[in-house]
mmCIF file of C-alpha atoms in Angstrom:
data_model
loop_
_atom_site.group_PDB
_atom_site.id
_atom_site.type_symbol
_atom_site.label_atom_id
_atom_site.label_comp_id
_atom_site.label_asym_id
_atom_site.label_seq_id
_atom_site.Cartn_x
_atom_site.Cartn_y
_atom_site.Cartn_z
ATOM 1 C CA UNK A 10 74.256 139.532 122.971
ATOM 2 C CA UNK A 11 77.256 138.145 121.286
ATOM 3 C CA UNK A 12 77.052 134.368 123.812
ATOM 4 C CA UNK A 13 73.173 133.862 122.837
ATOM 5 C CA UNK A 14 73.906 134.814 118.870
ATOM 6 C CA UNK A 15 77.404 132.168 118.398
ATOM 7 C CA UNK A 16 74.650 129.747 121.294
ATOM 8 C CA UNK A 17 71.693 130.062 118.594
ATOM 9 C CA UNK A 18 73.638 129.250 115.744
ATOM 10 C CA UNK A 19 76.109 126.153 117.053
ATOM 11 C CA UNK A 20 72.412 125.169 118.472
ATOM 12 C CA UNK A 21 71.063 124.668 114.667
ATOM 13 C CA UNK A 22 74.795 123.656 113.335
ATOM 14 C CA UNK A 23 74.513 120.771 116.368
ATOM 15 C CA UNK A 24 70.377 119.693 115.218
ATOM 16 C CA UNK A 25 72.299 119.809 111.596
ATOM 17 C CA UNK A 26 75.346 117.781 112.356
ATOM 18 C CA UNK A 27 73.312 115.408 114.496
ATOM 19 C CA UNK A 28 70.814 114.323 111.898
ATOM 20 C CA UNK A 29 73.363 113.720 109.575
ATOM 21 C CA UNK A 30 75.854 111.244 111.564
ATOM 22 C CA UNK A 31 71.533 109.623 113.117
ATOM 23 C CA UNK A 32 68.162 110.172 110.525
ATOM 24 C CA UNK A 33 66.376 113.088 109.568
ATOM 25 C CA UNK A 34 64.134 111.382 111.705
ATOM 26 C CA UNK A 35 65.828 111.593 114.536
ATOM 27 C CA UNK A 36 66.025 115.030 117.126
ATOM 28 C CA UNK A 37 68.015 116.595 119.224
ATOM 29 C CA UNK A 38 68.795 119.515 120.776
ATOM 30 C CA UNK A 39 70.760 122.294 123.085
ATOM 31 C CA UNK A 40 68.725 123.947 125.952
ATOM 32 C CA UNK A 41 70.073 126.800 128.494
ATOM 33 C CA UNK A 42 68.568 125.430 131.473
ATOM 34 C CA UNK A 43 68.512 129.678 132.880
ATOM 35 C CA UNK A 44 67.333 131.814 130.215
ATOM 36 C CA UNK A 45 67.698 134.468 132.720
ATOM 37 C CA UNK A 46 71.900 134.417 133.031
ATOM 38 C CA UNK A 47 72.863 132.356 129.815
ATOM 39 C CA UNK A 48 76.167 133.365 131.039
ATOM 40 C CA UNK A 49 76.392 131.331 134.090
ATOM 41 C CA UNK A 50 73.438 128.504 134.034
ATOM 42 C CA UNK A 51 73.961 125.019 132.749
ATOM 43 C CA UNK A 52 73.496 123.839 129.236
ATOM 44 C CA UNK A 53 71.217 120.429 128.695
ATOM 45 C CA UNK A 54 72.598 118.259 126.168
ATOM 46 C CA UNK A 55 69.033 116.529 124.395
ATOM 47 C CA UNK A 56 69.544 113.501 122.578
ATOM 48 C CA UNK A 57 66.927 111.242 121.116
ATOM 49 C CA UNK A 58 67.806 108.624 117.881
ATOM 50 C CA UNK A 59 64.491 107.680 116.630
ATOM 51 C CA UNK A 60 62.556 104.465 118.710
ATOM 52 C CA UNK A 61 64.490 106.534 121.866
ATOM 53 C CA UNK A 62 62.967 108.493 124.309
ATOM 54 C CA UNK A 63 65.793 108.507 126.931
ATOM 55 C CA UNK A 64 66.054 111.109 129.867
ATOM 56 C CA UNK A 65 69.073 111.540 130.477
ATOM 57 C CA UNK A 66 71.901 110.825 127.276
ATOM 58 C CA UNK A 67 72.997 108.428 130.055
ATOM 59 C CA UNK A 68 70.782 106.373 128.803
ATOM 60 C CA UNK A 69 71.779 106.381 125.110
ATOM 61 C CA UNK A 70 74.347 103.985 124.107
ATOM 62 C CA UNK A 71 78.308 104.031 123.574
ATOM 63 C CA UNK A 72 77.474 104.880 120.170
ATOM 64 C CA UNK A 73 75.052 106.774 120.767
ATOM 65 C CA UNK A 74 76.586 109.266 122.875
ATOM 66 C CA UNK A 75 79.645 109.121 120.851
ATOM 67 C CA UNK A 76 78.039 110.470 117.920
ATOM 68 C CA UNK A 77 76.280 112.756 119.944
ATOM 69 C CA UNK A 78 79.400 114.042 121.156
ATOM 70 C CA UNK A 79 81.330 114.181 117.607
ATOM 71 C CA UNK A 80 77.945 116.072 116.545
ATOM 72 C CA UNK A 81 78.529 118.626 118.905
ATOM 73 C CA UNK A 82 82.378 118.752 118.459
ATOM 74 C CA UNK A 83 81.443 120.029 114.697
ATOM 75 C CA UNK A 84 78.885 122.618 115.660
ATOM 76 C CA UNK A 85 81.119 124.286 117.594
ATOM 77 C CA UNK A 86 83.710 123.963 115.270
ATOM 78 C CA UNK A 87 81.401 125.038 112.462
ATOM 79 C CA UNK A 88 81.425 127.871 114.569
ATOM 80 C CA UNK A 89 84.689 128.664 114.340
ATOM 81 C CA UNK A 90 86.819 125.724 112.234
ATOM 82 C CA UNK A 91 90.379 125.579 112.998
ATOM 83 C CA UNK A 92 92.902 124.622 110.454
ATOM 84 C CA UNK A 93 93.238 121.299 112.160
ATOM 85 C CA UNK A 94 91.682 119.542 115.189
ATOM 86 C CA UNK A 95 93.001 116.375 116.615
ATOM 87 C CA UNK A 96 90.652 112.853 117.734
ATOM 88 C CA UNK A 97 92.112 111.151 120.344
ATOM 89 C CA UNK A 98 90.348 107.243 119.558
ATOM 90 C CA UNK A 99 86.977 108.813 119.701
ATOM 91 C CA UNK A 100 85.632 106.129 117.327
ATOM 92 C CA UNK A 101 86.525 103.295 119.896
ATOM 93 C CA UNK A 102 83.116 102.855 121.024
ATOM 94 C CA UNK A 103 81.929 103.342 117.769
ATOM 95 C CA UNK A 104 80.964 100.066 115.595
ATOM 96 C CA UNK A 105 81.378 99.436 111.684
ATOM 97 C CA UNK A 106 78.094 101.413 111.255
ATOM 98 C CA UNK A 107 79.021 104.362 112.798
ATOM 99 C CA UNK A 108 82.406 104.787 112.036
ATOM 100 C CA UNK A 109 81.050 105.026 108.203
ATOM 101 C CA UNK A 110 79.333 108.040 110.104
ATOM 102 C CA UNK A 111 82.080 108.685 111.914
ATOM 103 C CA UNK A 112 84.869 108.839 108.795
ATOM 104 C CA UNK A 113 82.199 110.286 106.281
ATOM 105 C CA UNK A 114 81.463 113.402 108.813
ATOM 106 C CA UNK A 115 85.634 113.794 108.696
ATOM 107 C CA UNK A 116 86.218 113.386 104.945
ATOM 108 C CA UNK A 117 83.225 116.307 104.401
ATOM 109 C CA UNK A 118 85.266 118.327 107.109
ATOM 110 C CA UNK A 119 88.369 117.997 105.532
ATOM 111 C CA UNK A 120 88.505 120.072 102.644
ATOM 112 C CA UNK A 121 88.531 122.914 105.142
ATOM 113 C CA UNK A 122 90.797 121.210 107.682
ATOM 114 C CA UNK A 123 93.478 119.087 108.720
ATOM 115 C CA UNK A 124 92.925 115.786 110.919
ATOM 116 C CA UNK A 125 95.077 114.139 113.536
ATOM 117 C CA UNK A 126 93.421 110.844 114.554
ATOM 118 C CA UNK A 127 94.619 108.463 116.479
ATOM 119 C CA UNK A 128 92.965 105.336 116.480
ATOM 120 C CA UNK A 129 93.731 101.640 116.346
ATOM 121 C CA UNK A 130 90.553 101.143 113.734
ATOM 122 C CA UNK A 131 91.308 99.219 110.852
ATOM 123 C CA UNK A 132 88.027 101.249 108.579
ATOM 124 C CA UNK A 133 89.729 104.985 110.046
ATOM 125 C CA UNK A 134 93.033 103.946 108.944
ATOM 126 C CA UNK A 135 92.277 102.779 106.152
ATOM 127 C CA UNK A 136 89.700 105.861 105.179
ATOM 128 C CA UNK A 137 92.706 108.208 105.731
ATOM 129 C CA UNK A 138 95.411 110.421 103.409
ATOM 130 C CA UNK A 139 98.159 109.835 105.042
ATOM 131 C CA UNK A 140 99.207 106.885 108.411
ATOM 132 C CA UNK A 141 101.232 107.126 110.445
ATOM 133 C CA UNK A 142 102.595 103.972 112.465
ATOM 134 C CA UNK A 143 104.884 104.407 115.992
ATOM 135 C CA UNK A 144 106.186 100.954 116.552
ATOM 136 C CA UNK A 145 109.356 100.005 118.940
ATOM 137 C CA UNK A 146 111.399 98.578 117.676
ATOM 138 C CA UNK A 147 114.119 98.129 119.718
ATOM 139 C CA UNK A 148 113.248 98.714 123.188
ATOM 140 C CA UNK A 149 112.755 101.960 124.618
ATOM 141 C CA UNK A 150 113.422 103.700 121.184
ATOM 142 C CA UNK A 151 110.273 104.849 119.331
ATOM 143 C CA UNK A 152 110.408 104.877 115.195
ATOM 144 C CA UNK A 153 107.760 106.352 112.864
ATOM 145 C CA UNK A 154 106.600 105.021 109.138
ATOM 146 C CA UNK A 155 104.010 106.935 106.777
ATOM 147 C CA UNK A 156 102.092 105.518 104.472
ATOM 148 C CA UNK A 157 100.580 107.923 101.664
ATOM 149 C CA UNK A 158 97.442 106.465 100.619
ATOM 150 C CA UNK A 159 97.236 108.749 98.082
ATOM 151 C CA UNK A 160 99.107 106.523 95.725
ATOM 152 C CA UNK A 161 96.802 103.481 96.381
ATOM 153 C CA UNK A 162 93.301 102.578 95.863
ATOM 154 C CA UNK A 163 91.180 102.982 99.183
ATOM 155 C CA UNK A 164 89.343 99.992 97.833
ATOM 156 C CA UNK A 165 91.943 97.810 97.494
ATOM 157 C CA UNK A 166 93.865 99.074 100.971
ATOM 158 C CA UNK A 167 90.285 98.337 102.855
ATOM 159 C CA UNK A 168 90.007 95.084 101.522
ATOM 160 C CA UNK A 169 93.481 94.050 102.223
ATOM 161 C CA UNK A 170 93.121 95.395 105.810
ATOM 162 C CA UNK A 171 89.788 94.277 106.840
ATOM 163 C CA UNK A 172 90.694 90.382 105.120
#
């Protein structure tokens, strides 16, 4: 059926993307709970980073859960790429090392799609092409400003933001 074909593609993409965010030794899977009724059954998300054997995804750290969710989102994206994607503070629970992984996968996929990322993370802001800031100069009046980083050296901008 079309559903099972799509599910198997997403499952394969999930394993590939998950391992690109973690390591090749990490284990993950998407499992249909009832293969006799695939259209109505639940789907288990299995994520086992190296050295951990959680019984459920709730036992993972916030960063691990976030990277697993990002892997699933990109797995669905690979099934049918969209012209643009919006991420609203998905990087908030990530530490600096995982921010780099997140930024790397966004950069990779941004060759095919445009990404709008709402964030407060300096590392993510420094890794984008264009940054839009919303500020309130006068009470109740929001304004927008932008910086096009494609005109500047990313390493210099990153150093200035972090320091």
